[in-house]
Coordinates of C-alpha atoms in Angstrom, one line a residue:
M123 CA 0.0 0.0 0.0
S124 CA 1.1 3.6 -0.6
H125 CA 1.2 4.6 3.2
D126 CA 4.6 3.1 3.5
V127 CA 6.0 5.0 0.5
T128 CA 8.1 8.1 0.8
I129 CA 8.1 10.7 -1.9
E130 CA 10.8 13.1 -3.3
T131 CA 9.6 15.6 -5.9
L132 CA 12.2 17.3 -8.2
R133 CA 12.6 18.7 -11.6
V134 CA 13.0 16.3 -14.5
S135 CA 16.5 17.7 -15.2
D136 CA 17.6 16.8 -11.7
L137 CA 17.1 13.0 -12.3
G138 CA 20.4 11.3 -11.8
A139 CA 21.9 8.3 -13.6
P140 CA 20.5 5.8 -11.0
E141 CA 17.0 7.1 -11.2
R142 CA 17.1 7.0 -15.0
A143 CA 18.4 3.5 -15.0
R144 CA 15.6 2.5 -12.7
W145 CA 13.0 4.2 -14.9
D146 CA 14.2 2.4 -17.9
S147 CA 14.2 -1.0 -16.1
L148 CA 10.6 -0.3 -14.8
R149 CA 9.5 0.5 -18.3
R150 CA 11.1 -2.6 -20.0
A151 CA 9.5 -4.8 -17.4
N152 CA 6.0 -3.6 -18.1
P153 CA 4.6 -3.8 -21.7
A154 CA 1.8 -1.4 -20.8
L155 CA 4.4 1.4 -20.6
G156 CA 5.7 1.0 -24.1
S157 CA 4.2 4.2 -25.4
P158 CA 6.4 6.9 -26.5
Y159 CA 5.0 9.2 -23.9
F160 CA 6.8 7.0 -21.3
D161 CA 10.1 7.3 -22.9
L162 CA 12.6 9.3 -20.8
R163 CA 13.5 11.2 -23.9
Y164 CA 10.0 12.6 -24.2
I165 CA 9.9 13.2 -20.5
D166 CA 13.1 15.2 -20.7
V167 CA 11.6 17.5 -23.4
A168 CA 8.3 17.9 -21.7
G169 CA 10.0 18.6 -18.4
A170 CA 12.1 21.3 -20.0
V171 CA 9.2 23.3 -21.6
A172 CA 6.0 22.5 -19.6
P173 CA 5.3 25.0 -16.8
G174 CA 5.2 23.4 -13.4
A175 CA 6.8 20.1 -14.6
R176 CA 8.0 17.8 -11.9
I177 CA 8.8 14.1 -11.1
A178 CA 7.7 12.4 -7.9
I179 CA 10.1 9.6 -7.0
L180 CA 8.4 6.9 -5.0
R181 CA 10.5 4.8 -2.5
R182 CA 9.7 1.9 -0.2
D183 CA 12.4 0.9 2.3
G184 CA 14.8 3.1 0.5
Q185 CA 14.3 1.5 -2.9
I186 CA 12.6 3.2 -5.8
V187 CA 9.3 1.5 -6.6
G188 CA 8.0 4.1 -9.1
F189 CA 7.8 7.5 -10.5
L190 CA 4.9 9.9 -11.1
P191 CA 5.6 12.5 -13.8
H192 CA 3.2 15.5 -13.5
Q193 CA 2.7 19.2 -13.8
R194 CA 1.3 21.3 -11.0
R195 CA -1.5 23.8 -11.3
G196 CA -2.2 25.0 -7.7
G197 CA -4.0 22.1 -6.0
L198 CA -4.5 20.3 -9.2
L199 CA -2.1 17.7 -10.7
Q200 CA -2.1 17.0 -14.4
P201 CA -0.1 14.6 -16.6
L202 CA 3.3 16.0 -17.5
G203 CA 3.0 17.6 -20.9
A204 CA -0.8 17.9 -20.8
P205 CA -2.6 18.5 -23.1
M206 CA 0.0 17.0 -25.4
S207 CA 0.5 13.6 -23.7
D208 CA -2.2 11.1 -24.8
F209 CA -1.1 8.4 -22.4
H210 CA 0.2 8.8 -18.9
G211 CA 0.4 7.2 -15.5
L212 CA 2.8 5.7 -12.9
I213 CA 6.1 4.3 -14.0
A214 CA 6.1 1.5 -11.3
E215 CA 6.7 -2.1 -10.5
V216 CA 3.9 -4.4 -11.5
G217 CA 2.1 -5.2 -8.2
A218 CA 3.6 -2.4 -6.3
G219 CA 0.3 -1.6 -4.6
L220 CA 0.5 2.2 -5.2
D221 CA -2.7 4.2 -4.8
L222 CA -3.0 7.5 -6.7
S223 CA -5.3 9.1 -4.1
A224 CA -2.8 8.3 -1.3
L225 CA 0.1 9.6 -3.4
L226 CA -1.8 12.9 -4.0
R227 CA -2.3 13.4 -0.4
Q228 CA 1.4 12.9 0.2
I229 CA 2.3 15.3 -2.6
G230 CA 0.0 17.9 -1.1
A231 CA -2.4 18.0 -4.1
E232 CA -6.2 18.0 -3.9
R233 CA -7.0 16.3 -7.1
A234 CA -5.7 15.1 -10.5
R235 CA -7.2 15.2 -13.9
V236 CA -6.4 12.3 -16.2
R237 CA -7.4 11.5 -19.8
G238 CA -5.4 8.5 -20.8
L239 CA -4.3 6.9 -17.5
I240 CA -2.5 3.6 -18.0
G241 CA -1.3 1.2 -15.4
E242 CA -1.8 0.4 -11.8
G243 CA -2.9 2.7 -9.1
Q244 CA -6.5 3.4 -10.3
G245 CA -8.2 0.1 -9.6
D246 CA -11.2 -0.6 -11.8
G247 CA -12.4 3.1 -11.9
A248 CA -15.3 2.3 -9.5
G249 CA -15.8 4.9 -6.9
T250 CA -13.0 7.0 -8.2
G251 CA -14.8 9.4 -10.6
L252 CA -13.0 7.7 -13.6
S253 CA -14.6 6.3 -16.7
L254 CA -13.1 3.2 -18.4
R255 CA -12.1 3.2 -22.1
H256 CA -9.3 1.3 -24.0
A257 CA -6.2 2.3 -25.9
M258 CA -6.7 1.6 -29.6
A259 CA -3.8 0.0 -31.4
S260 CA -2.8 -1.6 -34.7
D261 CA -0.8 -4.8 -34.3
L262 CA 1.9 -4.8 -37.0
S263 CA 4.1 -7.5 -35.3
A264 CA 3.5 -10.0 -38.2
G265 CA 3.8 -7.4 -40.9
F266 CA 1.3 -5.2 -42.8
E267 CA -0.2 -7.9 -45.0
A268 CA -1.1 -10.0 -41.9
Y269 CA -2.6 -6.9 -40.3
A270 CA -4.6 -6.1 -43.4
A271 CA -6.0 -9.6 -43.6
G272 CA -7.6 -9.0 -40.2
R273 CA -9.4 -5.8 -41.2
N274 CA -12.8 -5.4 -42.9
A275 CA -12.5 -6.3 -46.5
S276 CA -15.1 -3.9 -47.8
F277 CA -13.4 -1.1 -45.9
L278 CA -10.1 -1.7 -47.6
K279 CA -11.8 -2.2 -51.0
D280 CA -13.5 1.2 -50.6
K281 CA -10.2 2.8 -49.8
R282 CA -8.5 1.3 -52.9
R283 CA -11.3 2.7 -55.0
R284 CA -11.0 6.1 -53.5
R285 CA -7.2 6.1 -54.1
R286 CA -7.7 5.3 -57.7
A287 CA -10.3 8.1 -58.0
L288 CA -7.9 10.6 -56.4
E289 CA -5.1 9.7 -58.7
R290 CA -7.4 9.8 -61.7
D291 CA -8.8 13.3 -60.8
H292 CA -5.7 15.0 -59.4
G293 CA -2.5 13.3 -60.5
P294 CA 0.0 10.8 -59.0
V295 CA -0.5 10.0 -55.3
I296 CA 2.7 10.1 -53.4
F297 CA 3.3 9.2 -49.7
S298 CA 6.2 10.1 -47.5
F299 CA 7.1 9.2 -43.9
E300 CA 10.1 11.1 -42.5
R301 CA 11.5 13.4 -39.9
P302 CA 10.0 16.9 -40.3
D303 CA 12.2 19.9 -40.8
P304 CA 11.4 23.1 -38.8
E305 CA 9.6 24.8 -41.7
R306 CA 7.4 21.7 -42.4
L307 CA 6.7 21.4 -38.6
D308 CA 5.6 25.0 -38.5
R309 CA 3.2 24.4 -41.4
I310 CA 1.7 21.5 -39.6
I311 CA 1.2 23.4 -36.5
E312 CA -0.5 26.3 -38.5
D313 CA -2.7 23.8 -40.3
K314 CA -3.7 22.3 -36.9
R315 CA -4.4 25.7 -35.5
R316 CA -6.7 26.5 -38.4
Q317 CA -8.5 23.2 -38.0
L318 CA -9.0 23.9 -34.3
H319 CA -10.5 27.3 -35.1
R320 CA -12.7 25.8 -37.8
T321 CA -14.1 23.2 -35.4
H322 CA -14.5 25.7 -32.6
Q323 CA -12.0 24.1 -30.3
Y324 CA -9.4 25.8 -28.0
D325 CA -6.1 26.5 -29.6
I326 CA -3.6 24.5 -27.6
F327 CA -0.7 26.1 -29.6
A328 CA -1.6 29.7 -28.7
C329 CA 0.4 29.5 -25.4
G330 CA 3.7 28.9 -27.1
W331 CA 5.3 26.1 -25.0
T332 CA 3.3 23.3 -26.7
G333 CA 4.8 24.3 -30.1
A334 CA 8.2 24.5 -28.5
L335 CA 7.7 20.9 -27.2
L336 CA 7.2 19.6 -30.8
H337 CA 10.2 21.6 -32.1
R338 CA 12.5 20.2 -29.4
L339 CA 11.3 16.7 -30.2
A340 CA 12.1 17.3 -33.9
E341 CA 15.7 18.0 -32.9
S342 CA 16.3 14.4 -31.8
T343 CA 18.7 12.5 -34.0
D344 CA 18.2 9.2 -32.3
P345 CA 17.4 6.6 -34.9
D346 CA 14.7 5.0 -32.7
F347 CA 13.1 8.1 -31.3
G348 CA 11.5 11.3 -32.5
L349 CA 8.9 12.9 -34.6
R350 CA 7.8 11.4 -37.9
L351 CA 5.6 13.2 -40.5
A352 CA 3.3 11.3 -42.8
T353 CA 2.3 13.3 -45.9
L354 CA -0.1 12.3 -48.7
T355 CA 0.2 14.4 -51.9
A356 CA -2.0 14.3 -55.0
G357 CA -0.5 16.1 -57.9
D358 CA 1.1 19.1 -56.2
V359 CA -1.3 19.4 -53.4
V360 CA -0.9 17.9 -49.9
V361 CA -4.3 16.4 -49.2
A362 CA -3.4 14.9 -45.7
A363 CA -0.6 14.9 -43.2
E364 CA -0.1 13.6 -39.7
L365 CA 2.6 14.2 -37.1
G366 CA 3.4 11.2 -34.9
L367 CA 6.0 10.2 -32.3
T368 CA 8.2 7.1 -32.5
S369 CA 9.9 5.3 -29.6
G370 CA 11.6 2.0 -30.3
D371 CA 9.0 -0.3 -32.1
R372 CA 6.1 1.9 -31.1
H373 CA 4.6 4.8 -33.1
H374 CA 1.8 7.0 -31.8
L375 CA -0.4 8.9 -34.3
W376 CA -0.6 12.4 -32.9
F377 CA -1.7 15.5 -34.9
P378 CA -3.6 14.9 -38.2
T379 CA -4.6 17.5 -40.7
Y380 CA -6.7 17.1 -43.9
N381 CA -7.6 19.3 -46.9
T382 CA -11.3 19.5 -46.7
S383 CA -11.7 20.1 -50.4
Y384 CA -10.6 16.5 -51.0
A385 CA -12.9 15.0 -48.4
R386 CA -14.7 12.8 -50.9
Y387 CA -11.5 10.8 -51.4
S388 CA -11.1 10.0 -47.6
P389 CA -7.5 11.3 -47.7
G390 CA -7.0 10.8 -44.0
S391 CA -7.8 7.1 -44.3
L392 CA -5.6 6.7 -47.3
M393 CA -2.7 8.4 -45.4
T394 CA -3.2 6.2 -42.3
L395 CA -3.1 2.9 -44.4
D396 CA 0.1 4.1 -46.0
T397 CA 1.5 5.1 -42.6
L398 CA 0.8 1.6 -41.3
R399 CA 2.4 0.0 -44.3
M400 CA 5.5 2.1 -44.0
A401 CA 5.7 1.8 -40.2
A402 CA 5.7 -2.1 -40.6
E403 CA 8.4 -1.9 -43.1
Q404 CA 10.5 0.1 -40.8
G405 CA 10.1 -2.4 -37.9
I406 CA 7.4 -0.7 -36.0
R407 CA 5.4 -3.5 -34.3
R408 CA 2.5 -1.4 -32.9
V409 CA 0.8 1.9 -34.0
D410 CA -1.2 3.7 -31.3
F411 CA -4.3 5.8 -32.0
G412 CA -4.9 7.0 -28.5
P413 CA -7.9 6.3 -26.3
S414 CA -11.2 4.9 -27.8
E415 CA -13.2 7.9 -28.6
E416 CA -13.7 8.5 -32.3
A417 CA -15.5 5.8 -34.1
Y418 CA -13.1 5.9 -37.1
K419 CA -10.3 4.3 -34.9
R420 CA -12.2 1.0 -35.1
D421 CA -11.6 0.8 -38.8
F422 CA -7.8 0.5 -38.2
A423 CA -7.2 -0.6 -34.6
D424 CA -8.5 -2.9 -32.0
P425 CA -8.8 -2.3 -28.2
A426 CA -5.7 -2.9 -26.1
E427 CA -4.9 -1.8 -22.5
P428 CA -7.7 -0.2 -20.3
V429 CA -7.3 3.5 -19.9
F430 CA -9.1 5.9 -17.6
E431 CA -10.4 9.4 -17.8
G432 CA -11.7 11.8 -15.2
L433 CA -11.0 13.3 -11.8
I434 CA -9.1 11.6 -9.0
H435 CA -9.6 13.1 -5.5
A436 CA -7.0 13.0 -2.8
R437 CA -9.9 11.9 -0.6
P438 CA -12.2 9.5 -2.5
D439 CA -15.1 10.3 -0.2
Q440 CA -15.3 13.7 -2.2
V441 CA -16.3 11.9 -5.4
S442 CA -19.8 13.0 -6.5
G443 CA -22.1 11.7 -9.2
L444 CA -21.2 14.8 -11.3
D445 CA -17.8 13.4 -11.8
R446 CA -19.3 10.6 -13.9
L447 CA -21.6 12.7 -16.2
P448 CA -20.4 12.3 -19.8
G449 CA -21.3 15.7 -20.9
L450 CA -19.6 17.3 -17.9
N451 CA -16.5 15.2 -18.6
R452 CA -16.3 16.5 -22.2
L453 CA -16.7 20.1 -21.0
S454 CA -14.2 19.6 -18.3
R455 CA -11.8 18.3 -20.8
R456 CA -12.0 21.5 -22.8
F457 CA -11.2 23.6 -19.7
D458 CA -8.5 21.2 -18.6
R459 CA -6.7 22.1 -21.9
I460 CA -6.8 25.8 -21.1
V461 CA -5.5 25.2 -17.5
A462 CA -2.8 23.0 -18.8
C463 CA -1.6 25.4 -21.5
E464 CA -2.0 28.5 -19.4
P465 CA -0.7 28.2 -15.8
G466 CA -1.1 32.0 -15.2
L467 CA -4.5 33.7 -14.2
M468 CA -4.6 36.1 -17.2
G469 CA -3.8 33.4 -19.7
Q470 CA -6.6 31.2 -18.3
V471 CA -9.0 34.1 -18.5
R472 CA -8.0 34.8 -22.1
G473 CA -8.3 31.1 -23.0
T474 CA -11.7 30.8 -21.4
S475 CA -12.9 33.9 -23.2
A476 CA -11.7 32.5 -26.5
F477 CA -13.5 29.2 -25.8
V478 CA -16.8 30.8 -24.9
T479 CA -16.6 32.9 -28.1
A480 CA -16.1 29.7 -30.1
M481 CA -18.9 28.0 -28.3
G482 CA -21.1 31.0 -29.1
R483 CA -20.2 30.6 -32.9
R484 CA -21.0 26.9 -32.7
H485 CA -24.3 27.3 -30.7
P486 CA -25.6 30.8 -31.4
R487 CA -28.9 29.9 -29.8
L488 CA -27.3 29.9 -26.4
G489 CA -27.1 33.7 -26.7
A490 CA -24.2 36.0 -25.6
G491 CA -25.5 36.4 -22.1
L492 CA -25.8 32.7 -21.4
G493 CA -22.4 32.0 -23.0
L494 CA -20.8 34.7 -20.8
T495 CA -22.4 33.3 -17.6
L496 CA -21.4 29.8 -18.5
G497 CA -17.9 30.8 -19.4
L498 CA -17.2 32.7 -16.3
G499 CA -18.7 30.1 -14.0
L500 CA -16.8 27.2 -15.5
S501 CA -13.7 29.4 -15.7
L502 CA -13.8 30.0 -12.0
S503 CA -14.3 26.3 -11.4
A504 CA -11.4 25.4 -13.6
L505 CA -9.2 28.0 -11.9
A506 CA -10.2 26.6 -8.4
D507 CA -8.6 23.3 -9.3

């Protein structure tokens, strides 16, 4: 149990060689921690740019039994690198018996927000305010052809037809999968920002440090780690692109963008299939799509590890029925992104104002007065965390 655990909290840059070796050994021993977001090279970058970044080192009888990477927002703990880190959790021994609520009390936090919590320490989600989903992943361990043989035949046939139509109407279809240079990375970020604006979502790149995180990851020259950019071009036009993160034999799909003028050809699906084929050729054994939310993921991937989303209280008796309302969870997720990106009061107010404005454009019937009231109320709730 966690009551016999001592905690030391420090900056990521202060991790020494023994701690790093222990981290790597814990990660190797637990397949659930294979995601690139648990790679120390990602943690180093996130720790250097994310405001309030810290690592909690968990010891029992003087021996390290785990780590909890996080970022602090007052009494609220968030995953390190949020909202950029799709998966997160304890780096710990299997069966270590660590309880996140107890750890929060020791750290001095009131609550933690999680979206893709993997691993031990959360039980089955019952009574904790967490909802259960699953990581979605494509198994490429036997190669692309074996993977494709297990997918829906009519789906693949439809995509072959759309690829032929795209090439017939717009010229040769070319796919690339390579490390992005700074200029191409900036274009992806700008495309993503336009997409967020078009779909009335909060612009996670407005704060600056999130873009810096991507640029620092792009600087990695390690052959088995770093950003990869998938690009699908028809004629002279980029019709789809997606930035992903690779660590060892795992690749995580991260930031997709699409040219909406080419929607009838399903360019995103065509690009994803090409990405899977190329990844398999390069020795990638698993491609992650993040938690099971969007229905399209089922076309490409199958459920893998359980993941949890929601609010963890330092004192579980504080959990209320509101914590499990799906609609409130979705709304809370949007405000969590603002708090994650903007640790300062003024930044959070600006972010909330922009969000309320976007909601007003999307749902004009709410009216300006209602939108303002909702925005201020939820903003204060988010800031209270």
